[in-house]
XYZ file of C-alpha atoms in Angstrom:
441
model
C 145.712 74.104 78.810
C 148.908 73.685 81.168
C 152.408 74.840 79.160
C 155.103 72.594 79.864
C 157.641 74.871 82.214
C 161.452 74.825 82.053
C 164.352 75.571 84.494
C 167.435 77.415 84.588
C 170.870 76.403 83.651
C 174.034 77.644 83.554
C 175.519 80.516 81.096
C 177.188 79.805 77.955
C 180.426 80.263 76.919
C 179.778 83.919 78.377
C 176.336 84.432 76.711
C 173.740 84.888 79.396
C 171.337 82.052 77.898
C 169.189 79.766 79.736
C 168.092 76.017 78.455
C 164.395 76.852 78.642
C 161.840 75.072 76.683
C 160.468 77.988 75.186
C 161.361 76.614 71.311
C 158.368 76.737 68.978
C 155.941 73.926 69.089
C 153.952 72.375 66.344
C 151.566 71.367 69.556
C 150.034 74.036 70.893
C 147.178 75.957 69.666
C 146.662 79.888 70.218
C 143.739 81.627 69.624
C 142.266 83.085 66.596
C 143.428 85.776 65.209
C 141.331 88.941 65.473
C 141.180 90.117 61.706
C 139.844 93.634 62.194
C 142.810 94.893 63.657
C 144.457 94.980 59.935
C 143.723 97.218 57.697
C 143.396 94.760 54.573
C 143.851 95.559 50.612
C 140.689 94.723 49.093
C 142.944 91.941 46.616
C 142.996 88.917 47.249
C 146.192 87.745 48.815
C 145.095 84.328 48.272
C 144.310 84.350 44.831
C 145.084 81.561 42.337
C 148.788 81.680 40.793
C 149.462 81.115 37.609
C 150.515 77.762 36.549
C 154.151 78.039 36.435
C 153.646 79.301 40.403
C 154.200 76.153 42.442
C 155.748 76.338 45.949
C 158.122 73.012 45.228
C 159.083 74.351 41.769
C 159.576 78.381 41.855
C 162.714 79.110 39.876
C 166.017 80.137 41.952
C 166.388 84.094 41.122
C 169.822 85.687 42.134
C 170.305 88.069 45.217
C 170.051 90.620 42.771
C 166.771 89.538 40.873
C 165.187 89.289 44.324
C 165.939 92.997 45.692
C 165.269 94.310 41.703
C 161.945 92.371 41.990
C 160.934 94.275 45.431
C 162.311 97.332 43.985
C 159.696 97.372 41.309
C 157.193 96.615 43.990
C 156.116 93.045 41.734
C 154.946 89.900 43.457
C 157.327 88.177 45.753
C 158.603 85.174 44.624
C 158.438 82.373 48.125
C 162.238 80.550 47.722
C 163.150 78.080 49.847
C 166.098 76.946 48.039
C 170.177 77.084 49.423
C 172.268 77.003 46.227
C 175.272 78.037 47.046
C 176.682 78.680 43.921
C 174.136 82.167 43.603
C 175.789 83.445 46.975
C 178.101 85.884 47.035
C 179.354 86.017 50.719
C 182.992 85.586 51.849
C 184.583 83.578 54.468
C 185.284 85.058 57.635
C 187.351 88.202 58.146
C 189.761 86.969 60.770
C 192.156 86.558 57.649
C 193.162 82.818 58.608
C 192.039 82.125 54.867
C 192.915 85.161 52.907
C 196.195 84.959 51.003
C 198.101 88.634 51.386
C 197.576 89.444 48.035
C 193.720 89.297 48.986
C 194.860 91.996 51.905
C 196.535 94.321 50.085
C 193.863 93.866 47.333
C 191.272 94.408 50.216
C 192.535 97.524 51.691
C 192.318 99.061 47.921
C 188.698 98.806 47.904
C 186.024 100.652 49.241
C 184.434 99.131 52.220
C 181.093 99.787 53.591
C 179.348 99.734 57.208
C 176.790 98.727 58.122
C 174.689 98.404 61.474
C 171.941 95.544 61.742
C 169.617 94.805 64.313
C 168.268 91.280 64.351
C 164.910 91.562 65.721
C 161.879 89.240 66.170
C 159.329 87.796 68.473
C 160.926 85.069 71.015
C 161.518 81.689 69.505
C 161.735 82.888 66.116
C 165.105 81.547 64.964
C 167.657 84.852 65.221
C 169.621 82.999 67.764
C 169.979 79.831 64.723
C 170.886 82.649 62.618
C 173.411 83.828 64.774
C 174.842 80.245 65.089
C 175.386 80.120 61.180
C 176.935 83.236 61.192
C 179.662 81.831 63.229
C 179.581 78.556 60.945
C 179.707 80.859 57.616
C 182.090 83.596 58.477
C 184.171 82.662 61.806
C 185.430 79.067 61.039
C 182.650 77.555 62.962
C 182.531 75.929 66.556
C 185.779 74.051 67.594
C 185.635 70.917 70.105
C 186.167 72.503 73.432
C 183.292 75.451 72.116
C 180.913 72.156 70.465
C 181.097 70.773 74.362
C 179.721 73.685 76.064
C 176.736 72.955 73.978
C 176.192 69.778 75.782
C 174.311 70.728 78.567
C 171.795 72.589 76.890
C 171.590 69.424 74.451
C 170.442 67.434 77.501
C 168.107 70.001 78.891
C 166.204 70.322 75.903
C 165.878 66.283 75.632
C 164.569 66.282 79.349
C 162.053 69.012 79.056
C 160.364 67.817 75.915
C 159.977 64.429 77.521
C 158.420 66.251 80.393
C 156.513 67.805 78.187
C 155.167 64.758 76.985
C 154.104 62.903 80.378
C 152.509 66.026 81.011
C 150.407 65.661 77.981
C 149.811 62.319 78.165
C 148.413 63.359 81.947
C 146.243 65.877 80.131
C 144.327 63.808 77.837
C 144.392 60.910 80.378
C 146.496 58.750 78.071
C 148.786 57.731 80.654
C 147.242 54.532 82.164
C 147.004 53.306 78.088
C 150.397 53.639 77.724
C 152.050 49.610 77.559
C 155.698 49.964 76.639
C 156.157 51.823 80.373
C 155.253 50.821 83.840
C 153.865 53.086 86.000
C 157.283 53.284 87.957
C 159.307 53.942 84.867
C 156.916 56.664 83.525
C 156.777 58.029 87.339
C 160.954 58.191 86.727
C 160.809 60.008 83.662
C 158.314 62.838 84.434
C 160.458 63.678 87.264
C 163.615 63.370 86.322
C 166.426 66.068 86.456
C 169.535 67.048 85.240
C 172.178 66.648 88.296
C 174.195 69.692 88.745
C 177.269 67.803 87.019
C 175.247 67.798 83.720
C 175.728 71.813 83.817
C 179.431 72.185 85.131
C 181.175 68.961 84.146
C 181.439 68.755 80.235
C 182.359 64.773 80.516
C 179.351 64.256 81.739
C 176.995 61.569 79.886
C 173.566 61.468 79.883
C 171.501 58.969 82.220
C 171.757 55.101 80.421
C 168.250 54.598 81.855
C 167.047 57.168 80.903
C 167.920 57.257 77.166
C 166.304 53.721 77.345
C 163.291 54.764 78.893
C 162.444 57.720 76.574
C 163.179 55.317 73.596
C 160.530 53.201 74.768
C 158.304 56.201 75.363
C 158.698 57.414 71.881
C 157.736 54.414 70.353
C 154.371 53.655 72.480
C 151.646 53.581 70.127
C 149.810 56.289 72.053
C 152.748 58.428 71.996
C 153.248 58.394 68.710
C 149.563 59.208 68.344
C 149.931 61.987 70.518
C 152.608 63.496 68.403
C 151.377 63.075 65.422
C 147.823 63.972 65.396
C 146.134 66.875 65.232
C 143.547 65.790 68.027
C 146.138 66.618 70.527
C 147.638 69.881 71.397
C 150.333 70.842 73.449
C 153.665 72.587 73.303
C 156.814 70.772 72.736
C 160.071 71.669 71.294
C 160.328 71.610 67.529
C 163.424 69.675 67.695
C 162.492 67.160 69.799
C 161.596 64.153 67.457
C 165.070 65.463 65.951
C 166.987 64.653 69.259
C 164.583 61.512 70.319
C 165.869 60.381 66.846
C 169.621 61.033 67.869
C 169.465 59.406 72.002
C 171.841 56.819 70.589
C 174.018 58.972 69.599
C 173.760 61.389 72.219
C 173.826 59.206 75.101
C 177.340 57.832 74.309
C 180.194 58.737 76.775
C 182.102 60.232 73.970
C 179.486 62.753 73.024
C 180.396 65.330 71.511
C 177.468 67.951 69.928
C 177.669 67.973 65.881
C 177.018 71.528 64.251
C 173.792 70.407 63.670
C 173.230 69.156 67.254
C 174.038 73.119 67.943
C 171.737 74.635 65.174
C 168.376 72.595 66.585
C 169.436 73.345 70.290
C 166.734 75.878 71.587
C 168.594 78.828 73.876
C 166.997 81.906 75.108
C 168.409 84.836 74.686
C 168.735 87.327 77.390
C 170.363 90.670 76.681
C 172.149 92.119 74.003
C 175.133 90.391 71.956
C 176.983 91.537 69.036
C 179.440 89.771 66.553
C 180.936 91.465 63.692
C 181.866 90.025 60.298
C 182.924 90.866 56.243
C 181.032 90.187 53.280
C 183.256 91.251 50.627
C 183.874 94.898 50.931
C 180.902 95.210 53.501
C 181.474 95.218 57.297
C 178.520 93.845 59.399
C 178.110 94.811 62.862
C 175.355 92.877 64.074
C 173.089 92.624 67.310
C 171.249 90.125 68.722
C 168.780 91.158 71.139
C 166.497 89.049 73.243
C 162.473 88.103 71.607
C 160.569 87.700 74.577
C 158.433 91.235 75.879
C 160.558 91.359 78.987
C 163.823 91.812 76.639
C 162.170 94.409 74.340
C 162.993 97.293 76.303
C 166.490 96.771 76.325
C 166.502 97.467 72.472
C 166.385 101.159 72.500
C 169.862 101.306 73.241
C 170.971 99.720 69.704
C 168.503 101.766 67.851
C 171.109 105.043 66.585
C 172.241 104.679 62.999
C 170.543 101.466 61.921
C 171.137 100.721 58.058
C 169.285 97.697 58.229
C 166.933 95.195 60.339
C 166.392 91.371 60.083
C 163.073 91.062 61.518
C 162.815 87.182 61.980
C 159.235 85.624 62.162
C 158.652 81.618 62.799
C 156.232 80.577 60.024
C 155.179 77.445 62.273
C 153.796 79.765 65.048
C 150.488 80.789 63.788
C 149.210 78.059 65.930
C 151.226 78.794 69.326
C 150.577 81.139 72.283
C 153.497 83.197 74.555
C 154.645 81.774 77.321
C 154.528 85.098 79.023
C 150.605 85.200 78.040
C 149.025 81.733 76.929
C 145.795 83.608 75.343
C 148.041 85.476 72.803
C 148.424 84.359 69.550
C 152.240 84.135 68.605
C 151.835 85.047 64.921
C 149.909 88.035 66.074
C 152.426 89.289 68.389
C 154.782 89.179 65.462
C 152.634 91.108 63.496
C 152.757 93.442 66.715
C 155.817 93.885 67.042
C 156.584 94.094 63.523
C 154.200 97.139 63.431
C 156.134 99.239 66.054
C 159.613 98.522 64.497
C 158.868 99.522 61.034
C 156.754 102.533 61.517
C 159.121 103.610 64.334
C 160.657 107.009 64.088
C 163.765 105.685 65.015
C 164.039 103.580 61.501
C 162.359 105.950 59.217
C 165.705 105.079 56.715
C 166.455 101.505 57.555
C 165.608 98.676 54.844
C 163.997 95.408 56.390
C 164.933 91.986 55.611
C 161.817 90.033 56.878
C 162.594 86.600 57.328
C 159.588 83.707 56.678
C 161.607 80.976 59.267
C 161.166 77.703 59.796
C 159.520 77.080 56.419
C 160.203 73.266 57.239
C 158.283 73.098 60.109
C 155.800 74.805 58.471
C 155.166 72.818 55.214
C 154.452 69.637 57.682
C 152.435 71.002 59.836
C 149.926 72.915 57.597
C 147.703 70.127 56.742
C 147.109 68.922 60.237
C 146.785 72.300 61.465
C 144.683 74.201 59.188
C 145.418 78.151 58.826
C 142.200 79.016 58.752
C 141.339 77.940 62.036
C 143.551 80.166 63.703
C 143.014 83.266 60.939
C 139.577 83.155 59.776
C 140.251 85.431 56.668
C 142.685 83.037 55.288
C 141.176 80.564 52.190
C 143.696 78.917 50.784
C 143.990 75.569 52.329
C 146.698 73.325 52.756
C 148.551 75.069 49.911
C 151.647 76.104 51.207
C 152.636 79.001 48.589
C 149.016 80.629 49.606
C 149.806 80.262 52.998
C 153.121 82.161 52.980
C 151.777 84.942 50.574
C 149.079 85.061 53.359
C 151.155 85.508 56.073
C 153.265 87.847 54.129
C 150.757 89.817 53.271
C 149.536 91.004 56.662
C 153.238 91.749 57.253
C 152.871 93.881 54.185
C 149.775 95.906 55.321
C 151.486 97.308 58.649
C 154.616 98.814 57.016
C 152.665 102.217 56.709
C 155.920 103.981 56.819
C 157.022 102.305 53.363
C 160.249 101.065 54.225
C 162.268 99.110 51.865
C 160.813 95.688 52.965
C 162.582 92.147 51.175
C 160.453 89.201 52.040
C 162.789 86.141 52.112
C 161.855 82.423 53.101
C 164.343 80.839 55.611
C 164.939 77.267 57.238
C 167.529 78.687 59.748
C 168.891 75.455 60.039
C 169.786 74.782 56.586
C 173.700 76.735 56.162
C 173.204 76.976 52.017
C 169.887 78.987 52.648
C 171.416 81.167 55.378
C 174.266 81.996 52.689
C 171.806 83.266 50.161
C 169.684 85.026 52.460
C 173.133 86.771 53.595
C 173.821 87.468 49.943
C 170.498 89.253 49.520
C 171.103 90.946 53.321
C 174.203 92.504 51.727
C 172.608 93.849 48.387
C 170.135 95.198 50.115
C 172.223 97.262 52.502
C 174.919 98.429 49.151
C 171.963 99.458 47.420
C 170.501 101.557 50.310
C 174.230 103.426 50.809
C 174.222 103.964 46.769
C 171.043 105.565 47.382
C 172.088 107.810 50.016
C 175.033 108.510 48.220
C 173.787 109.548 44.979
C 175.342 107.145 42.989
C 171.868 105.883 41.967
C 168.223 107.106 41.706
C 166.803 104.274 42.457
């Protein structure tokens, strides 16, 4: 089964990114996952909850409640929710919105460091992540920074309607197709960005072509092929978001929204840091590239770690690599996820492991059925099972029993990314009032 390929672009705002569409898919299948190669608890991770236990309804604990609860080693609670009211992070700590009595306050307090390494497979969200950290605690993206997202914007648009002709190639759909000639689909599977769309920000995206892929969308055999689980093929997970938006996008005045940003699918190459303040805790954080040709330049970040974000896309349990199309994505998490926690480079360091794209995940579960891809799995279409599930084979490889702190993510949603902050910053004071002393537990 072909992968839809992707091409170069030009750097970002001096990040070495490329537009590739390498985002996660809710299109491709992977194969099964072998279960032997987990050593599994002989409970059930599956079993029934109790009746209060519903995925939609589970109540919002605090920060605190949540690291107490995996402190006592009791079940996880699965929250998806973004109240902002239970987070306690700050604003950014370039001072443009501290008053000087706040300074002079600040300076009297005790501040902590902290080192974090945001790790994960590629296409797992950190780079989102990163994006919100800039929205949460540096002011956000101005205009001038908003247009240097344009390109990629337009990339990502172009590949996932390649990505579409391809499939409709595949499953020999194309000569059904009615709302298209032959000509006009012949246009838009070969179409590419001119080199303008990469160095001139004024540039606008194609008229025809925005009309074109509007007309694509809406085929009845498109829309068949996107939606049903008969077909299976990889595609951007923001692509019905931006096919939604080609209005919008396509005018001359275009100008990419913050969420525009968040859904726009960069690959990382390299390493990249930002630092910022919660309260009296300073985060310096690094960003490191997902996919296996990146790994090796992580070694280099891996002295005096307090804490990792290990980020894992819910949604990929039925994807394959790009860099090796027979190899389950979910598994290579679960991989990767092995050699980072039971590494003796982080025989201290707590792990916040991040469930991502829960979104993507509750709407594709019943049309893409867990156990198909992970035989062991029996819990249907219920989404709560499925996450404990998932969670719990992260759970069985951290043989080195580091502080681990489960959390459920939509890395797109800014409220959720605040309270999973919140809990990243409890978790990393409670760890230095361990070291300290000040605590026993």
């Amino acid at each position: 089964m072909g992968i839809c390929g992707s091409k170069d672009t030009e750097s970002y705002s001096n990040r070495n990114t490329s537009a590739q569409n390498t985002g996660s898919t809710v299109r491709k299948s992977g194969p099964k996952s072998s279960s032997s190669e987990i050593s599994h608890n002989k409970s059930n991770p599956t079993a029934p909850l109790k009746s209060n236990e519903k995925f939609e309804s589970f109540p919002e604990p605090t920060a605190k409640q949540q690291l107490q609860t995996v402190a006592e080693g009791q079940e996880t609670t699965v929250n998806t929710s973004s109240n902002p009211k239970q987070s306690n992070v700050m604003d950014s700590t370039d001072g443009s919105n501290n008053s000087k009595n706040d300074t002079v306050e600040g300076k009297n307090k005790l501040k902590y460091h902290a080192k974090v390494l945001l790790l994960g497979s590629g296409e797992s969200g950190k780079s989102t992540i990163l994006r919100q950290i800039k929205i949460i605690h540096q002011n956000g993206f101005t205009d001038d920074e908003r247009k240097e997202y344009k390109p990629f914007v337009f990339q990502n648009i172009v590949e996932s309607i390649q990505c579409i002709t391809k499939a409709l190639v595949q499953y020999n759909l194309k000569s059904q197709i009615t709302n298209l000639t032959g000509t006009e689909l012949e246009f838009l599977s070969t179409y590419e960005l001119p080199y303008s769309a990469t160095n001139d920000l004024s540039y606008s995206l194609d008229g025809r072509l925005v009309e074109l892929t509007k007309k694509l969308v809406t085929d009845e055999k498109v829309e068949k092929l996107l939606s049903s689980n008969e077909y299976e093929f990889y595609l951007l997970d923001s692509a019905s978001y931006f096919f939604e938006n080609l209005d919008r996008i396509g005018a001359p005045d275009y100008i990419p929204t913050t969420m525009d940003i968040l859904r726009t699918r960069t690959q990382t190459s390299g390493i990249f840091d930002t630092k910022f303040q919660m309260e009296d805790l300073e985060v310096h954080l690094y960003d490191v590239g997902g996919q296996r040709s990146e790994r090796k330049k992580w070694i280099h970040c891996f002295d005096n770690v307090t804490a990792i974000i290990f980020c894992v896309s819910l949604s990929e349990y039925n994807q394959t690599l790009l860099e090796s199309p027979t190899q389950n994505r979910l598994e290579e998490s679960l991989n990767l996820f092995e050699s980072v926690v039971n590494s003796m480079w982080f025989k201290k360091t707590a792990v916040i492991l991040c469930l991502n794209k829960i979104d993507i995940f509750i709407d594709q579960l019943p049309n893409y059925p867990l156990e198909n891809y992970f035989p062991d799995y029996v819990g249907g279409a219920n989404v709560n099972k499925a996450v404990k599930y998932i969670l719990w084979r992260f759970k069985q490889l951290n043989r080195a029993n580091l502080n681990l702190v489960p959390y459920v993510t939509q890395a797109t949603d800014t409220n959720n990314i605040k309270l999973a902050f919140a809990i990243v910053r409890e978790t990393i004071l409670h760890k230095n009032l361990l070291e300290s002393g000040v605590i026993t537990s």
